[in-house]
Amino acid sequence: MGKDHEFAFYLGCIMPNRYPQIEKATRFVLEKLGYKLLDMEKAACCPAPGVLRSFDKVDWMVAAARNICIAEKLDRDILTVCNGCFGTLQEVNKHLKENEEAREQVNEHLKKLGDYEYKGTIEVKHIGEFLGADIGPTEIQKYLVRKVKGRVTVHYGCHFLKPTRTRQVDSSENPVILDDFAEAIGLVSVDFRQKLTCCGAGGGIKAAYAETSMKILGEKMKNMTAVQPDFILDVCPFCHLQFETGQDWLNKNKGTNYDLPVIHISQITAFCMGMDEQFVGLKYQMMGKDFKFTPVEVESHD
Amino acid sequence: MSKAETNSKNENNTRRNVVVFMCDACGQGAAKTAGVARMTYDSAIRIIRVKCSGMVGPIQIMEALTNGADACSVIGCCFGACHFRNGNFLSMHRIKIMKKLFKEMGYSDQMINHYTARAAEGETATGDFEDIMERLEAAKAAGGTFQ
Amino acid sequence: MTEANNVKKSAGTSSNLTKSQKEEPRIGVFVCHCGHNIAGTVDVEKVAQEAAKMPNVVKAEHYMFMCSKQGIELVKNSIKENGVNRTVVASCSKTQHGPTFAKAIEEEGLNKHLHFQANIREFCSWVTPKSKKEEATQKAIEYVRAAVNRSQKLEEIETRKLKTTKATLVIGGGIAGLRASMDIANLGIPVYLVEKQSSIGGHMTQLYKTFPTNECPQCSISPLTNGVANHPNVTLWTNSKVKSVEGSMGNFKVQVEHKPRYVHDNCTSCGECAENCPVEIPSEWDSGMSMRKAIYKLYPQAIPSTYVRDKKHCIECKTCINVCPVGAVDFSMKKAYDTIEVGSIVVAVGFDEYDPSPIEPYHYKQPGYEDVITQLQLERMMNPVSLTGSMILRPSDGKVPKRVVMIQCVGSRNDQVGYEYCTGVCCMFANKNAQMIKDLSPETEVIICYIDMRTPGLNYEEFYKKSQQIGVKFIRGRPSEIEKDPKTGKLHVYVEDTLSMQPMDLETDMVVLSAAMVPPKGIGILGSALHVLRSKEGFLKEFHIKMNPTQSSKEGIYLAGAIQGPKDITRSVAQAGSAAALAAAPLVRGYIEKEMILPTVADNCVLCGLCVTACPQSALKIEDRKVAVNEVACKACGICQPVCPVGAIQVINSREDELRDEILGLTGGSKAHV
């Protein structure tokens, strides 16, 4: 779990470009937990586990391996806050560790890109697993300055847990890891219909089949709002983007009236660990601009 | 007697001589099924029927290898199907240890092998026979055989 | 026949040489053309010529068809006229015609083990291309030489008649076990029927009705349960388990463990104890559809008709002891053991219903999903003395469901969870239960979600048609998920109707899962005790899937019913009859014939005990500073032979020196050590 309490921080694409507040919150949380986040210089797009992988699996593996090599050079595990990046990096890392033929093939290509050689020395970690299991709902209590009261619909997304054989984080049919964590910081995780379906963004759907993407999101919004949550909790900037822009599109095109705030786990955890609410950055998001958390003060632990 | 002796001693003659012990159940059953289906294989293969592959010990294998056989293998039932519970396991482990010994002594460990076969499937026998011959050729090429 | 009679100390000193060991071998070699089968590739004349030159061969011939009357005459004549006392026939396989020639020489007074078969057809002519005649012929000569070498040292083997114990053990008191017990007992053979539950009857008694006639199974089985329990030849032991099994066909020794009932046999079944017992537990027999007490009778028609105490849940208030009018309740009863001797065993331990909990999307047994039940639970609900009084009601709120969705292939036909095989019975019992629901609750809609509808054989397709006619609906699709709407509390079954290619969201009140028939819990332990093989799914493996589906992998142990693979009652009963016949055969005859191929132990034995450990039949033991061979249990597998560090234990007719002779015959190497 992070050698010497340090991680190679993999930023991905959407977070640095669209949601810098998620990055700030992540850095806040890790620092408070006593971890240092190292920059991965020359890291590029993961690349996406849906589109690029289906076009050319080898190129996809090579590009991902190059990113992993950067972390290997730093000799630190990768921390990512995105389902998509996790999907690619964790899977390629595992595959190349176990498959000698693939490893040799990838290393052949990597040589052409520079001083890169995949060695299989590090692990890839997702913030959801880091907070939900490695730190865990009990340990996190020590660091909480306040809890938050509220009803939340938890969105696991796709690549965080699946395929179960590869990820081995939690059951993909009946997961509890994020719900348990949400409850640990004071929230009530509300059950809703079709909880484990896709948000509709990934796999190239949002780009190529925009209408279908919105249909899928529409269903999700219907099921979520039916149980009246205060906000949506996610663990992926792409799902985050989908919920944000999707609600907006549905309001404009389908006559709905959605305004459900979309919060990434880093944002809410940072707030509970003492980060100023203004840095949660809701006013920079599309939905729930005026939403304010309902904090519950917690006895300090020393 | 004489013709067979030249078989193994004559260096120009590349005809090989391979002894394969096959158990009465799946081993020879597979060979018989292969025969009925007219599947052909290298004529070097000579089959000895034993009640159970567990009956074959290091002495039998060495006797084969030191009396003209270029390779010697044992074919028994699939693991879990041995009619005598675990004879096939005993044979497999024996041969594993013998391979280690051969290697340590500087010989090839591909002259001996343990295989499993299924009585109803002839190709499980012929496939094993092919494998035996391939490994034997590799061993010969590497100069690690007894002859 | 006790073990002592069957165990003989080994011999092996020179004063005990058999006739065959003392005389000079005079070998007759017969090479078969087998039409073109052999002669087309192998120069059989040449093989015969070479054979004539081999040591101790006094006659070498070739003939067109050795297995024909004339061919066999050739062999016989050689014995009569040429004094041949060992025969080698080089033709087809040992399995095919080995016995033919063995029998022929026996008719001429020679021991049949003095024949050796060389296979130059399946192992030679058929597997060598016709372009390689020289190689084929050479190989055939080597096979014949190996056979001749072996022939030199063959010894006579006695075929002994071993007395069998006239008794059979039947494990399992369900429909298959009961049928087998009855059939065997009716032949005059004593039967020990061992049943682990406190009553016989098995799963059949749990059913409400049976297909395809929709009859009541209690009524059908009752004559059998009573018949077996009262049969003079049957010793019925319930609450009992088989602990260990030793021996082999005709002579098994079995240890049976009896769990204490805590109720003596003078119980009148009045039920006072249960009425007054303060402890209530969900009834396992009723699949949780009713409650039982800590002292209880398994079900009303249980046989034996006595009560039994569940020690685990009993709080020892002793009320039952006080209220029992005949003082039958006794907490001090202990486990008891019986050791019995039987000649054959029938295993009829049945199956368990698959527990669908691992299929997470179906949420079976999870809180909030009480209305997702299995077919066995539905059967118990429909039964007239259930908590619901035979009404179909939702377990969560007791309301009558307006719609019931049945899901087929739960735990079957699945390569991710559960088992790959098709149970083959669920399509029928789902149809039956659907018909029963329509009968008991006509307003309830029933939908069956299936992958295929498998109703083969007479009356079964017609039964399926009947379901359709009375309005049962069918959707061809395997549901992906059962979800509870948190707002409405209704269950939603998501399924794609693959015929109209439409995804569907079925709102429903109750879901019934058609769970697979799986191997019963504890079969691993029983299978190990019996030393029988199991299939990869865990059922007990039959000897041959086509030609002998009733015998297990071990002689003398037979399988009946679902333990050999999921099947319905009809097929279970049919197989039970087969098992009974096979189990009875050696007992009725009174003996089995065993070829006494045994190991001998020479004087250089160092008593290390390795052979004793290695023997898979546990046929060896050290007694009086010698290795003793259980002549009945030994199977001549030869596994003891290579483990001996000094080569003391050798199996007759396949000793290490004999195997060496065979090797030399094939390789042609010199006899001197390299």
PDB file of C-alpha atoms in Angstrom, chain C residues 66-174:
ATOM      1  CA  MET C  66      -6.791 -68.162 -35.728  1.00  0.00           C
ATOM      2  CA  CYS C  67     -10.073 -67.389 -33.991  1.00  0.00           C
ATOM      3  CA  SER C  68     -12.000 -69.657 -36.360  1.00  0.00           C
ATOM      4  CA  LYS C  69     -12.878 -73.227 -35.396  1.00  0.00           C
ATOM      5  CA  GLN C  70     -10.008 -74.543 -37.475  1.00  0.00           C
ATOM      6  CA  GLY C  71      -7.594 -72.049 -36.000  1.00  0.00           C
ATOM      7  CA  ILE C  72      -8.509 -73.064 -32.502  1.00  0.00           C
ATOM      8  CA  GLU C  73      -8.154 -76.707 -33.514  1.00  0.00           C
ATOM      9  CA  LEU C  74      -4.589 -75.967 -34.559  1.00  0.00           C
ATOM     10  CA  VAL C  75      -3.832 -74.780 -31.068  1.00  0.00           C
ATOM     11  CA  LYS C  76      -5.525 -77.732 -29.453  1.00  0.00           C
ATOM     12  CA  ASN C  77      -3.831 -80.213 -31.695  1.00  0.00           C
ATOM     13  CA  SER C  78      -0.433 -78.826 -30.853  1.00  0.00           C
ATOM     14  CA  ILE C  79      -1.130 -79.602 -27.239  1.00  0.00           C
ATOM     15  CA  LYS C  80      -2.458 -83.079 -27.987  1.00  0.00           C
ATOM     16  CA  GLU C  81       0.073 -84.096 -30.587  1.00  0.00           C
ATOM     17  CA  ASN C  82       3.174 -82.005 -30.000  1.00  0.00           C
ATOM     18  CA  GLY C  83       3.174 -81.797 -26.230  1.00  0.00           C
ATOM     19  CA  VAL C  84       2.926 -78.034 -26.345  1.00  0.00           C
ATOM     20  CA  ASN C  85       2.479 -76.725 -22.812  1.00  0.00           C
ATOM     21  CA  ARG C  86       2.670 -72.968 -23.425  1.00  0.00           C
ATOM     22  CA  THR C  87       0.892 -71.107 -26.215  1.00  0.00           C
ATOM     23  CA  VAL C  88       1.494 -67.801 -27.915  1.00  0.00           C
ATOM     24  CA  VAL C  89      -1.004 -66.469 -30.425  1.00  0.00           C
ATOM     25  CA  ALA C  90       0.126 -63.434 -32.368  1.00  0.00           C
ATOM     26  CA  SER C  91      -3.059 -61.844 -33.637  1.00  0.00           C
ATOM     27  CA  CYS C  92      -5.438 -59.239 -32.274  1.00  0.00           C
ATOM     28  CA  SER C  93      -5.695 -57.793 -28.755  1.00  0.00           C
ATOM     29  CA  LYS C  94      -5.674 -59.667 -25.482  1.00  0.00           C
ATOM     30  CA  THR C  95      -9.090 -58.290 -24.684  1.00  0.00           C
ATOM     31  CA  GLN C  96     -10.602 -59.479 -27.921  1.00  0.00           C
ATOM     32  CA  HIS C  97      -9.397 -63.057 -28.310  1.00  0.00           C
ATOM     33  CA  GLY C  98      -7.112 -63.662 -25.400  1.00  0.00           C
ATOM     34  CA  PRO C  99      -9.967 -65.387 -23.559  1.00  0.00           C
ATOM     35  CA  THR C 100     -10.845 -67.427 -26.676  1.00  0.00           C
ATOM     36  CA  PHE C 101      -7.469 -69.136 -26.759  1.00  0.00           C
ATOM     37  CA  ALA C 102      -7.179 -69.294 -22.995  1.00  0.00           C
ATOM     38  CA  LYS C 103     -10.436 -71.213 -22.893  1.00  0.00           C
ATOM     39  CA  ALA C 104      -9.301 -73.451 -25.753  1.00  0.00           C
ATOM     40  CA  ILE C 105      -6.146 -74.561 -23.985  1.00  0.00           C
ATOM     41  CA  GLU C 106      -8.061 -75.049 -20.766  1.00  0.00           C
ATOM     42  CA  GLU C 107     -10.289 -77.503 -22.600  1.00  0.00           C
ATOM     43  CA  GLU C 108      -7.124 -79.455 -23.404  1.00  0.00           C
ATOM     44  CA  GLY C 109      -6.118 -79.583 -19.787  1.00  0.00           C
ATOM     45  CA  LEU C 110      -3.684 -76.679 -19.666  1.00  0.00           C
ATOM     46  CA  ASN C 111      -4.072 -73.884 -17.134  1.00  0.00           C
ATOM     47  CA  LYS C 112      -5.480 -70.926 -19.026  1.00  0.00           C
ATOM     48  CA  HIS C 113      -2.820 -68.577 -17.664  1.00  0.00           C
ATOM     49  CA  LEU C 114      -0.199 -70.411 -19.708  1.00  0.00           C
ATOM     50  CA  HIS C 115      -1.391 -68.607 -22.816  1.00  0.00           C
ATOM     51  CA  PHE C 116       0.191 -65.327 -23.853  1.00  0.00           C
ATOM     52  CA  GLN C 117      -1.355 -63.051 -26.440  1.00  0.00           C
ATOM     53  CA  ALA C 118       0.814 -60.910 -28.715  1.00  0.00           C
ATOM     54  CA  ASN C 119      -1.000 -58.063 -30.385  1.00  0.00           C
ATOM     55  CA  ILE C 120       0.338 -57.640 -33.896  1.00  0.00           C
ATOM     56  CA  ARG C 121      -2.797 -56.082 -35.239  1.00  0.00           C
ATOM     57  CA  GLU C 122      -3.937 -53.053 -33.179  1.00  0.00           C
ATOM     58  CA  PHE C 123      -0.405 -52.538 -31.956  1.00  0.00           C
ATOM     59  CA  CYS C 124       1.352 -53.290 -35.244  1.00  0.00           C
ATOM     60  CA  SER C 125      -0.248 -53.945 -38.628  1.00  0.00           C
ATOM     61  CA  TRP C 126      -3.047 -51.451 -38.224  1.00  0.00           C
ATOM     62  CA  VAL C 127      -0.801 -48.637 -37.067  1.00  0.00           C
ATOM     63  CA  THR C 128       2.010 -48.984 -39.566  1.00  0.00           C
ATOM     64  CA  PRO C 129       1.548 -47.667 -43.101  1.00  0.00           C
ATOM     65  CA  LYS C 130       1.577 -50.346 -45.838  1.00  0.00           C
ATOM     66  CA  SER C 131       4.623 -48.643 -47.300  1.00  0.00           C
ATOM     67  CA  LYS C 132       6.609 -49.730 -44.272  1.00  0.00           C
ATOM     68  CA  LYS C 133       6.076 -53.500 -44.453  1.00  0.00           C
ATOM     69  CA  GLU C 134       9.627 -54.270 -43.426  1.00  0.00           C
ATOM     70  CA  GLU C 135       9.330 -52.196 -40.266  1.00  0.00           C
ATOM     71  CA  ALA C 136       5.962 -53.704 -39.471  1.00  0.00           C
ATOM     72  CA  THR C 137       7.281 -57.220 -39.902  1.00  0.00           C
ATOM     73  CA  GLN C 138      10.302 -56.463 -37.743  1.00  0.00           C
ATOM     74  CA  LYS C 139       8.055 -55.055 -35.050  1.00  0.00           C
ATOM     75  CA  ALA C 140       5.789 -58.101 -35.209  1.00  0.00           C
ATOM     76  CA  ILE C 141       8.788 -60.391 -34.812  1.00  0.00           C
ATOM     77  CA  GLU C 142       9.838 -58.421 -31.755  1.00  0.00           C
ATOM     78  CA  TYR C 143       6.358 -58.633 -30.232  1.00  0.00           C
ATOM     79  CA  VAL C 144       6.388 -62.373 -30.787  1.00  0.00           C
ATOM     80  CA  ARG C 145       9.847 -62.695 -29.280  1.00  0.00           C
ATOM     81  CA  ALA C 146       8.712 -60.716 -26.240  1.00  0.00           C
ATOM     82  CA  ALA C 147       5.721 -63.037 -25.936  1.00  0.00           C
ATOM     83  CA  VAL C 148       7.901 -66.142 -26.272  1.00  0.00           C
ATOM     84  CA  ASN C 149      10.262 -64.781 -23.601  1.00  0.00           C
ATOM     85  CA  ARG C 150       7.346 -64.261 -21.277  1.00  0.00           C
ATOM     86  CA  SER C 151       5.960 -67.629 -22.061  1.00  0.00           C
ATOM     87  CA  GLN C 152       9.025 -69.361 -20.638  1.00  0.00           C
ATOM     88  CA  LYS C 153       8.278 -68.414 -17.059  1.00  0.00           C
ATOM     89  CA  LEU C 154       4.475 -68.389 -16.938  1.00  0.00           C
ATOM     90  CA  GLU C 155       2.994 -70.185 -13.974  1.00  0.00           C
ATOM     91  CA  GLU C 156      -0.360 -71.803 -13.433  1.00  0.00           C
ATOM     92  CA  ILE C 157      -2.873 -69.699 -11.630  1.00  0.00           C
ATOM     93  CA  GLU C 158      -5.755 -71.129  -9.691  1.00  0.00           C
ATOM     94  CA  THR C 159      -9.258 -69.817 -10.198  1.00  0.00           C
ATOM     95  CA  ARG C 160     -10.785 -70.045  -6.816  1.00  0.00           C
ATOM     96  CA  LYS C 161     -14.382 -69.947  -5.810  1.00  0.00           C
ATOM     97  CA  LEU C 162     -14.681 -67.519  -2.951  1.00  0.00           C
ATOM     98  CA  LYS C 163     -17.723 -67.776  -0.788  1.00  0.00           C
ATOM     99  CA  THR C 164     -19.759 -64.600  -0.647  1.00  0.00           C
ATOM    100  CA  THR C 165     -21.490 -63.247   2.398  1.00  0.00           C
ATOM    101  CA  LYS C 166     -25.198 -63.479   1.761  1.00  0.00           C
ATOM    102  CA  ALA C 167     -26.199 -59.988   2.781  1.00  0.00           C
ATOM    103  CA  THR C 168     -26.372 -56.575   1.144  1.00  0.00           C
ATOM    104  CA  LEU C 169     -25.880 -53.107   2.524  1.00  0.00           C
ATOM    105  CA  VAL C 170     -28.104 -50.409   1.046  1.00  0.00           C
ATOM    106  CA  ILE C 171     -26.985 -46.894   1.889  1.00  0.00           C
ATOM    107  CA  GLY C 172     -29.818 -44.376   1.624  1.00  0.00           C
ATOM    108  CA  GLY C 173     -33.505 -44.834   2.312  1.00  0.00           C
ATOM    109  CA  GLY C 174     -35.006 -42.716  -0.457  1.00  0.00           C
TER     110      GLY C 174
END
